[in-house]
PDB file of C-alpha atoms in Angstrom:
ATOM      1  CA  MET R   1       2.051   3.697 -19.162  1.00 47.00           C
ATOM      2  CA  THR R   2       0.986   7.089 -17.880  1.00 44.00           C
ATOM      3  CA  THR R   3       1.579   8.111 -14.270  1.00 45.00           C
ATOM      4  CA  ASP R   4      -0.126  11.279 -12.984  1.00 45.00           C
ATOM      5  CA  GLN R   5       1.920  12.835 -10.244  1.00 39.00           C
ATOM      6  CA  SER R   6      -0.566  15.759  -9.632  1.00 40.00           C
ATOM      7  CA  GLY R   7      -2.483  14.125  -9.681  1.00 41.00           C
ATOM      8  CA  THR R   8     -24.202   7.794  -8.280  1.00 42.00           C
ATOM      9  CA  THR R   9     -26.730   6.294  -9.892  1.00 40.00           C
ATOM     10  CA  SER R  10     -27.050   4.268 -13.134  1.00 38.00           C
ATOM     11  CA  ALA R  11     -27.040   7.807 -12.392  1.00 37.00           C
ATOM     12  CA  GLN R  12     -27.998   7.391  -8.709  1.00 35.00           C
ATOM     13  CA  LYS R  13     -26.596   4.065  -7.676  1.00 37.00           C
ATOM     14  CA  PHE R  14     -22.972   4.482  -8.568  1.00 40.00           C
ATOM     15  CA  ARG R  15     -21.960   6.133  -5.326  1.00 38.00           C
ATOM     16  CA  SER R  16     -22.919   2.830  -3.708  1.00 37.00           C
ATOM     17  CA  ARG R  17     -19.739   0.919  -3.992  1.00 39.00           C
ATOM     18  CA  LYS R  18     -19.617  -2.472  -5.700  1.00 39.00           C
ATOM     19  CA  TRP R  19     -17.010  -3.654  -3.224  1.00 37.00           C
ATOM     20  CA  ALA R  20     -15.131  -5.975  -5.490  1.00 37.00           C
ATOM     21  CA  ILE R  21     -12.016  -6.822  -3.530  1.00 36.00           C
ATOM     22  CA  ASN R  22     -11.837 -10.518  -2.759  1.00 37.00           C
ATOM     23  CA  LEU R  23     -10.882 -10.509   0.907  1.00 32.00           C
ATOM     24  CA  ALA R  24      -9.277 -13.913   0.761  1.00 32.00           C
ATOM     25  CA  ALA R  25      -6.765 -12.486  -1.685  1.00 36.00           C
ATOM     26  CA  LEU R  26      -5.425 -10.135   0.969  1.00 33.00           C
ATOM     27  CA  ALA R  27      -3.619 -13.046   2.576  1.00 30.00           C
ATOM     28  CA  THR R  28      -1.344 -13.127  -0.443  1.00 33.00           C
ATOM     29  CA  LEU R  29      -0.309  -9.524   0.034  1.00 34.00           C
ATOM     30  CA  SER R  30       2.631  -8.624   2.173  1.00 31.00           C
ATOM     31  CA  LEU R  31       0.510  -6.695   4.678  1.00 31.00           C
ATOM     32  CA  THR R  32      -2.788  -7.861   6.173  1.00 28.00           C
ATOM     33  CA  LEU R  33      -5.185  -5.439   7.875  1.00 29.00           C
ATOM     34  CA  PRO R  34      -7.217  -6.468  10.912  1.00 27.00           C
ATOM     35  CA  GLY R  35     -10.898  -5.577  10.566  1.00 27.00           C
ATOM     36  CA  CYS R  36     -11.516  -2.107   9.131  1.00 29.00           C
ATOM     37  CA  GLN R  37      -8.300  -0.532  10.341  1.00 32.00           C
ATOM     38  CA  SER R  38      -7.292   2.458   8.223  1.00 40.00           C
ATOM     39  CA  VAL R  39      -3.738   2.797   7.030  1.00 46.00           C
ATOM     40  CA  THR R  40      -4.137   6.193   5.336  1.00 51.00           C
ATOM     41  CA  GLY R  41      -0.942   8.149   5.853  1.00 51.00           C
ATOM     42  CA  ASN R  42       1.028   5.166   7.205  1.00 58.00           C
ATOM     43  CA  PRO R  43       4.568   5.794   5.936  1.00 61.00           C
ATOM     44  CA  TYR R  44       5.411   2.083   5.770  1.00 71.00           C
ATOM     45  CA  VAL R  45       2.760   0.932   3.286  1.00 90.00           C
ATOM     46  CA  ALA R  46       1.211   1.991   0.005  1.00 94.00           C
ATOM     47  CA  GLU R  47      -2.485   1.707  -0.910  1.00 95.00           C
ATOM     48  CA  LEU R  48      -4.046   0.831  -4.230  1.00 95.00           C
ATOM     49  CA  ARG R  49      -7.618   0.869  -5.562  1.00 97.00           C
ATOM     50  CA  ILE R  50      -9.081   0.089  -8.994  1.00 98.00           C
ATOM     51  CA  ILE R  51     -11.772   1.760 -11.115  1.00 98.00           C
ATOM     52  CA  ASP R  52     -13.229   0.065 -14.209  1.00 98.00           C
ATOM     53  CA  ALA R  53     -14.273   2.805 -16.648  1.00 97.00           C
ATOM     54  CA  SER R  54     -14.333   0.833 -19.917  1.00 97.00           C
ATOM     55  CA  PRO R  55     -17.769   0.900 -21.598  1.00 95.00           C
ATOM     56  CA  ASP R  56     -17.410  -2.424 -23.427  1.00 94.00           C
ATOM     57  CA  ALA R  57     -14.715  -4.526 -21.745  1.00 96.00           C
ATOM     58  CA  PRO R  58     -15.794  -7.879 -20.289  1.00 96.00           C
ATOM     59  CA  GLY R  59     -15.563  -8.568 -16.565  1.00 97.00           C
ATOM     60  CA  ILE R  60     -12.014  -7.892 -15.411  1.00 98.00           C
ATOM     61  CA  ASP R  61      -9.745  -9.623 -12.882  1.00 97.00           C
ATOM     62  CA  VAL R  62      -6.856  -7.448 -11.673  1.00 97.00           C
ATOM     63  CA  TYR R  63      -3.493  -8.733 -10.452  1.00 95.00           C
ATOM     64  CA  GLN R  64      -0.485  -7.120  -8.830  1.00 92.00           C
ATOM     65  CA  GLY R  65       2.141  -9.405 -10.301  1.00 87.00           C
ATOM     66  CA  ALA R  66       0.882 -12.876  -9.352  1.00 87.00           C
ATOM     67  CA  ASN R  67      -1.344 -11.616  -6.502  1.00 90.00           C
ATOM     68  CA  ILE R  68      -5.068 -11.173  -7.163  1.00 92.00           C
ATOM     69  CA  LEU R  69      -6.441  -7.739  -6.209  1.00 94.00           C
ATOM     70  CA  ALA R  70     -10.015  -7.889  -7.524  1.00 95.00           C
ATOM     71  CA  TYR R  71     -12.373 -10.262  -9.339  1.00 95.00           C
ATOM     72  CA  ASN R  72     -14.860  -9.626 -12.140  1.00 97.00           C
ATOM     73  CA  LEU R  73     -14.974  -5.835 -12.136  1.00 97.00           C
ATOM     74  CA  GLY R  74     -17.525  -4.112 -14.392  1.00 95.00           C
ATOM     75  CA  LEU R  75     -18.142  -0.608 -15.691  1.00 95.00           C
ATOM     76  CA  GLY R  76     -18.330   1.918 -12.867  1.00 95.00           C
ATOM     77  CA  THR R  77     -16.873  -0.343 -10.170  1.00 95.00           C
ATOM     78  CA  ILE R  78     -14.553   1.245  -7.617  1.00 97.00           C
ATOM     79  CA  THR R  79     -12.811  -0.952  -5.069  1.00 97.00           C
ATOM     80  CA  THR R  80     -11.669  -0.155  -1.573  1.00 95.00           C
ATOM     81  CA  TYR R  81      -8.000   0.636  -1.044  1.00 96.00           C
ATOM     82  CA  VAL R  82      -5.790  -2.426  -0.581  1.00 93.00           C
ATOM     83  CA  ALA R  83      -2.597  -2.108   1.479  1.00 92.00           C
ATOM     84  CA  THR R  84       0.631  -3.383  -0.057  1.00 90.00           C
ATOM     85  CA  SER R  85       4.364  -3.032   0.370  1.00 89.00           C
ATOM     86  CA  PRO R  86       5.980  -0.126  -1.489  1.00 92.00           C
ATOM     87  CA  GLY R  87       7.818  -1.087  -4.658  1.00 93.00           C
ATOM     88  CA  THR R  88       7.578  -1.284  -8.431  1.00 94.00           C
ATOM     89  CA  TYR R  89       4.841  -3.575  -9.724  1.00 93.00           C
ATOM     90  CA  GLY R  90       3.084  -4.634 -12.892  1.00 95.00           C
ATOM     91  CA  ILE R  91      -0.683  -4.217 -12.575  1.00 96.00           C
ATOM     92  CA  ILE R  92      -2.379  -6.650 -14.955  1.00 97.00           C
ATOM     93  CA  ALA R  93      -6.014  -6.708 -16.113  1.00 97.00           C
ATOM     94  CA  ASP R  94      -7.258 -10.080 -17.434  1.00 97.00           C
ATOM     95  CA  THR R  95     -10.617 -11.206 -18.755  1.00 97.00           C
ATOM     96  CA  ALA R  96     -12.457 -12.465 -15.661  1.00 97.00           C
ATOM     97  CA  GLY R  97     -11.904 -16.139 -14.913  1.00 95.00           C
ATOM     98  CA  THR R  98      -9.096 -16.494 -17.465  1.00 95.00           C
ATOM     99  CA  LYS R  99      -5.492 -15.551 -17.962  1.00 91.00           C
ATOM    100  CA  GLN R 100      -6.295 -13.605 -21.136  1.00 95.00           C
ATOM    101  CA  GLN R 101      -4.393 -10.369 -20.582  1.00 96.00           C
ATOM    102  CA  LEU R 102      -6.247  -7.247 -21.674  1.00 97.00           C
ATOM    103  CA  VAL R 103      -3.899  -4.477 -20.550  1.00 97.00           C
ATOM    104  CA  THR R 104      -1.017  -3.944 -18.139  1.00 96.00           C
ATOM    105  CA  ALA R 105       0.930  -1.050 -16.676  1.00 96.00           C
ATOM    106  CA  SER R 106       3.946  -0.717 -14.403  1.00 95.00           C
ATOM    107  CA  GLY R 107       4.174   1.766 -11.579  1.00 93.00           C
ATOM    108  CA  THR R 108       6.208   2.546  -8.483  1.00 95.00           C
ATOM    109  CA  LEU R 109       4.200   2.695  -5.237  1.00 94.00           C
ATOM    110  CA  LEU R 110       5.892   4.878  -2.622  1.00 95.00           C
ATOM    111  CA  ASN R 111       5.826   4.724   1.179  1.00 93.00           C
ATOM    112  CA  GLY R 112       2.606   6.313   2.453  1.00 92.00           C
ATOM    113  CA  GLY R 113       1.214   6.799  -1.048  1.00 95.00           C
ATOM    114  CA  GLN R 114      -2.340   6.173  -2.268  1.00 97.00           C
ATOM    115  CA  TYR R 115      -2.933   5.255  -5.913  1.00 97.00           C
ATOM    116  CA  THR R 116      -5.803   4.616  -8.299  1.00 98.00           C
ATOM    117  CA  VAL R 117      -5.499   2.187 -11.206  1.00 97.00           C
ATOM    118  CA  LEU R 118      -7.930   3.458 -13.847  1.00 98.00           C
ATOM    119  CA  ILE R 119      -8.874   1.026 -16.631  1.00 98.00           C
ATOM    120  CA  GLY R 120     -10.700   2.830 -19.428  1.00 97.00           C
ATOM    121  CA  ASN R 121     -11.463   3.348 -23.119  1.00 97.00           C
ATOM    122  CA  TYR R 122     -12.945   0.782 -25.512  1.00 96.00           C
ATOM    123  CA  LEU R 123     -11.764  -2.819 -25.450  1.00 96.00           C
ATOM    124  CA  ASN R 124      -9.917  -2.496 -28.761  1.00 96.00           C
ATOM    125  CA  ASN R 125      -7.912   0.413 -27.337  1.00 96.00           C
ATOM    126  CA  LEU R 126      -7.986  -0.377 -23.621  1.00 97.00           C
ATOM    127  CA  GLN R 127      -5.728   1.785 -21.461  1.00 97.00           C
ATOM    128  CA  GLU R 128      -4.492   1.620 -17.886  1.00 97.00           C
ATOM    129  CA  ILE R 129      -3.499   4.780 -16.020  1.00 96.00           C
ATOM    130  CA  ILE R 130      -2.000   4.917 -12.525  1.00 97.00           C
ATOM    131  CA  LEU R 131      -2.984   8.071 -10.633  1.00 97.00           C
ATOM    132  CA  LYS R 132      -1.348   9.375  -7.457  1.00 97.00           C
ATOM    133  CA  ASP R 133      -4.137  10.168  -4.983  1.00 98.00           C
ATOM    134  CA  GLN R 134      -4.188  12.811  -2.274  1.00 97.00           C
ATOM    135  CA  SER R 135      -3.674  11.309   1.178  1.00 94.00           C
ATOM    136  CA  THR R 136      -3.365  14.540   3.216  1.00 95.00           C
ATOM    137  CA  PRO R 137      -6.039  17.044   4.295  1.00 97.00           C
ATOM    138  CA  ALA R 138      -7.141  20.073   2.344  1.00 97.00           C
ATOM    139  CA  PRO R 139      -6.808  23.443   4.122  1.00 97.00           C
ATOM    140  CA  THR R 140      -9.237  24.094   6.967  1.00 96.00           C
ATOM    141  CA  GLY R 141     -12.676  24.984   5.644  1.00 97.00           C
ATOM    142  CA  GLN R 142     -11.773  23.737   2.162  1.00 98.00           C
ATOM    143  CA  MET R 143     -11.902  20.505   0.168  1.00 98.00           C
ATOM    144  CA  ASN R 144      -9.767  19.322  -2.726  1.00 98.00           C
ATOM    145  CA  VAL R 145     -11.452  17.937  -5.837  1.00 98.00           C
ATOM    146  CA  ARG R 146     -10.139  16.256  -8.982  1.00 98.00           C
ATOM    147  CA  PHE R 147     -12.081  15.402 -12.146  1.00 98.00           C
ATOM    148  CA  VAL R 148     -11.009  12.652 -14.555  1.00 98.00           C
ATOM    149  CA  ASP R 149     -13.036  12.295 -17.772  1.00 98.00           C
ATOM    150  CA  GLN R 150     -13.350   8.695 -18.988  1.00 97.00           C
ATOM    151  CA  ALA R 151     -16.705   9.185 -20.749  1.00 96.00           C
ATOM    152  CA  THR R 152     -15.981   8.156 -24.336  1.00 95.00           C
ATOM    153  CA  ARG R 153     -19.279   9.285 -25.885  1.00 92.00           C
ATOM    154  CA  ALA R 154     -20.261  12.438 -24.004  1.00 92.00           C
ATOM    155  CA  GLY R 155     -18.247  15.033 -25.898  1.00 94.00           C
ATOM    156  CA  ALA R 156     -16.928  18.235 -24.299  1.00 96.00           C
ATOM    157  CA  LEU R 157     -18.542  19.148 -20.979  1.00 97.00           C
ATOM    158  CA  ASP R 158     -18.736  22.047 -18.544  1.00 98.00           C
ATOM    159  CA  LEU R 159     -18.869  20.899 -14.897  1.00 98.00           C
ATOM    160  CA  TYR R 160     -20.627  22.800 -12.122  1.00 98.00           C
ATOM    161  CA  MET R 161     -20.406  22.249  -8.378  1.00 98.00           C
ATOM    162  CA  VAL R 162     -23.686  23.871  -7.325  1.00 97.00           C
ATOM    163  CA  PRO R 163     -23.790  24.774  -3.603  1.00 97.00           C
ATOM    164  CA  ALA R 164     -26.885  23.927  -1.582  1.00 96.00           C
ATOM    165  CA  GLY R 165     -29.408  26.752  -1.891  1.00 94.00           C
ATOM    166  CA  SER R 166     -28.058  27.887  -5.269  1.00 94.00           C
ATOM    167  CA  THR R 167     -29.034  27.067  -8.850  1.00 93.00           C
ATOM    168  CA  ILE R 168     -26.884  26.268 -11.849  1.00 93.00           C
ATOM    169  CA  ALA R 169     -27.922  29.576 -13.415  1.00 92.00           C
ATOM    170  CA  THR R 170     -26.287  31.515 -10.565  1.00 92.00           C
ATOM    171  CA  VAL R 171     -22.886  29.833 -10.341  1.00 95.00           C
ATOM    172  CA  LYS R 172     -19.847  29.633 -12.583  1.00 96.00           C
ATOM    173  CA  PRO R 173     -18.569  26.281 -13.858  1.00 97.00           C
ATOM    174  CA  ALA R 174     -15.788  24.628 -11.880  1.00 97.00           C
ATOM    175  CA  LEU R 175     -14.304  23.379 -15.174  1.00 98.00           C
ATOM    176  CA  THR R 176     -15.040  24.106 -18.827  1.00 97.00           C
ATOM    177  CA  ASN R 177     -14.476  22.054 -21.965  1.00 97.00           C
ATOM    178  CA  ILE R 178     -13.416  18.865 -20.197  1.00 97.00           C
ATOM    179  CA  THR R 179     -13.021  16.012 -22.680  1.00 97.00           C
ATOM    180  CA  PHE R 180     -12.101  12.323 -22.702  1.00 97.00           C
ATOM    181  CA  ASN R 181      -8.811  11.559 -20.924  1.00 96.00           C
ATOM    182  CA  VAL R 182      -8.577  15.010 -19.314  1.00 97.00           C
ATOM    183  CA  ASN R 183      -7.387  14.943 -15.689  1.00 98.00           C
ATOM    184  CA  SER R 184      -7.947  18.279 -13.962  1.00 98.00           C
ATOM    185  CA  GLY R 185      -5.560  17.587 -11.093  1.00 98.00           C
ATOM    186  CA  TYR R 186      -6.618  18.624  -7.605  1.00 98.00           C
ATOM    187  CA  PHE R 187      -7.945  22.101  -6.896  1.00 98.00           C
ATOM    188  CA  THR R 188      -9.552  23.666  -3.842  1.00 98.00           C
ATOM    189  CA  ILE R 189     -13.144  24.751  -3.234  1.00 98.00           C
ATOM    190  CA  PRO R 190     -14.952  25.600   0.031  1.00 98.00           C
ATOM    191  CA  ALA R 191     -16.196  22.548   1.934  1.00 98.00           C
ATOM    192  CA  GLY R 192     -19.963  22.113   2.061  1.00 97.00           C
ATOM    193  CA  ALA R 193     -22.935  20.568   0.272  1.00 98.00           C
ATOM    194  CA  TYR R 194     -22.802  20.445  -3.534  1.00 98.00           C
ATOM    195  CA  THR R 195     -24.661  18.993  -6.504  1.00 98.00           C
ATOM    196  CA  LEU R 196     -22.448  18.046  -9.448  1.00 98.00           C
ATOM    197  CA  VAL R 197     -23.994  19.056 -12.784  1.00 97.00           C
ATOM    198  CA  ALA R 198     -22.573  18.495 -16.289  1.00 97.00           C
ATOM    199  CA  LEU R 199     -23.672  20.411 -19.387  1.00 97.00           C
ATOM    200  CA  PRO R 200     -22.478  20.267 -23.000  1.00 96.00           C
ATOM    201  CA  THR R 201     -19.691  22.829 -23.321  1.00 96.00           C
ATOM    202  CA  GLY R 202     -20.932  26.329 -24.077  1.00 95.00           C
ATOM    203  CA  THR R 203     -24.485  25.741 -22.829  1.00 95.00           C
ATOM    204  CA  ILE R 204     -25.909  28.794 -21.056  1.00 94.00           C
ATOM    205  CA  PRO R 205     -27.835  27.310 -18.124  1.00 92.00           C
ATOM    206  CA  THR R 206     -31.420  28.259 -17.355  1.00 87.00           C
ATOM    207  CA  ALA R 207     -34.051  26.793 -15.054  1.00 78.00           C
ATOM    208  CA  SER R 208     -35.243  24.523 -17.890  1.00 84.00           C
ATOM    209  CA  THR R 209     -31.856  23.397 -19.227  1.00 88.00           C
ATOM    210  CA  THR R 210     -31.522  19.648 -19.876  1.00 90.00           C
ATOM    211  CA  THR R 211     -28.312  18.434 -18.258  1.00 93.00           C
ATOM    212  CA  ALA R 212     -25.928  15.673 -19.307  1.00 93.00           C
ATOM    213  CA  TYR R 213     -25.741  14.684 -15.650  1.00 95.00           C
ATOM    214  CA  THR R 214     -27.198  15.870 -12.346  1.00 95.00           C
ATOM    215  CA  GLY R 215     -26.044  14.125  -9.194  1.00 96.00           C
ATOM    216  CA  PRO R 216     -27.457  14.134  -5.672  1.00 96.00           C
ATOM    217  CA  SER R 217     -26.599  16.815  -3.137  1.00 97.00           C
ATOM    218  CA  VAL R 218     -23.629  15.571  -1.099  1.00 97.00           C
ATOM    219  CA  THR R 219     -22.019  17.223   1.917  1.00 97.00           C
ATOM    220  CA  TYR R 220     -18.205  17.229   1.949  1.00 97.00           C
ATOM    221  CA  ALA R 221     -16.357  17.848   5.206  1.00 97.00           C
ATOM    222  CA  SER R 222     -13.575  20.335   5.799  1.00 97.00           C
ATOM    223  CA  GLY R 223     -10.217  18.862   4.815  1.00 97.00           C
ATOM    224  CA  SER R 224     -11.664  16.159   2.558  1.00 98.00           C
ATOM    225  CA  ALA R 225     -10.401  15.168  -0.890  1.00 98.00           C
ATOM    226  CA  ARG R 226     -12.431  13.541  -3.670  1.00 98.00           C
ATOM    227  CA  THR R 227     -11.849  12.204  -7.169  1.00 98.00           C
ATOM    228  CA  PHE R 228     -14.803  12.364  -9.594  1.00 98.00           C
ATOM    229  CA  VAL R 229     -14.481  10.000 -12.560  1.00 98.00           C
ATOM    230  CA  LEU R 230     -16.883  10.553 -15.456  1.00 98.00           C
ATOM    231  CA  VAL R 231     -17.808   7.311 -17.245  1.00 97.00           C
ATOM    232  CA  ASP R 232     -20.355   6.276 -19.862  1.00 94.00           C
ATOM    233  CA  GLN R 233     -23.812   5.101 -18.925  1.00 87.00           C
ATOM    234  CA  GLN R 234     -24.158   1.323 -18.909  1.00 75.00           C
ATOM    235  CA  VAL R 235     -27.294   1.283 -21.036  1.00 65.00           C
ATOM    236  CA  ILE R 236     -27.999   4.304 -23.204  1.00 61.00           C
ATOM    237  CA  THR R 237     -30.514   5.578 -25.701  1.00 63.00           C
ATOM    238  CA  THR R 238     -28.553   8.804 -26.126  1.00 67.00           C
ATOM    239  CA  PRO R 239     -24.987   9.405 -24.931  1.00 67.00           C
ATOM    240  CA  GLY R 240     -24.861  10.223 -21.237  1.00 81.00           C
ATOM    241  CA  ILE R 241     -22.586   9.928 -18.244  1.00 92.00           C
ATOM    242  CA  GLN R 242     -22.526   8.675 -14.709  1.00 94.00           C
ATOM    243  CA  VAL R 243     -20.026   9.617 -12.037  1.00 96.00           C
ATOM    244  CA  VAL R 244     -17.898   7.410  -9.786  1.00 96.00           C
ATOM    245  CA  ILE R 245     -16.696   9.226  -6.653  1.00 97.00           C
ATOM    246  CA  GLY R 246     -13.477   8.172  -4.957  1.00 97.00           C
ATOM    247  CA  ASP R 247     -13.087   9.049  -1.269  1.00 97.00           C
ATOM    248  CA  ASP R 248      -9.414   9.999  -1.338  1.00 97.00           C
ATOM    249  CA  TYR R 249      -9.165  11.556   2.105  1.00 97.00           C
ATOM    250  CA  ASP R 250     -11.376  12.302   5.112  1.00 95.00           C
ATOM    251  CA  SER R 251     -10.257  13.706   8.413  1.00 86.00           C
ATOM    252  CA  PRO R 252     -10.319  11.043  11.160  1.00 85.00           C
ATOM    253  CA  SER R 253     -12.599  13.381  13.130  1.00 73.00           C
ATOM    254  CA  ALA R 254     -15.031  13.962  10.233  1.00 64.00           C
ATOM    255  CA  THR R 255     -18.553  12.573  10.480  1.00 54.00           C
ATOM    256  CA  SER R 256     -20.427  11.197   7.476  1.00 45.00           C
TER     257      SER R 256
END
């Protein structure tokens, strides 16, 4: 088990969440939330979400011990955060609708902590990683970003966060030579509107460059934190990626 303490779209539809949490299962958890109440930063609970990044695993059911967290997750699914009591738990991924265990990991969830359970790699080498998410604001005027590469077929990539009004040819990459299983950890960039672009490592961008991925322009508020998970395309003719974006933190006063 690996614990990181630093931490759309077939390409345009993945930012739309496939909200996979079965709400009836929340009654089995030790804390139940009324309506859409946020518990971010609450020192008496922990929060947990799941991302399925495996390109060939079947549908996945996820359990926290004996308690069901999510049903029938597929590639690129990201769930909402689920509130739970702090403690040490086994997080188990089974083939959907069965008790056939695919992979499991154990992690300690701390008071006030937010965590992502990332299920990735091919089925014959499935892995489960528990990431500690940022649950506090970035500095004023800034945002914190983290990139996690779970794209098994894309090869090494350079990632650009292109500000609105700029082109990829006029900006420097945010990260270079990111490869499968790399976790950048959080780093700070100015808040604002950006387009995420991925190129094969070493590509010199021009106006006619073919990209491995180009996302939509998205505006990120001051103080926000985001996790970008690179995953394989569901159906491919040539290797490509899509990006799942986790909303780790937004200021309560921010507007979408």
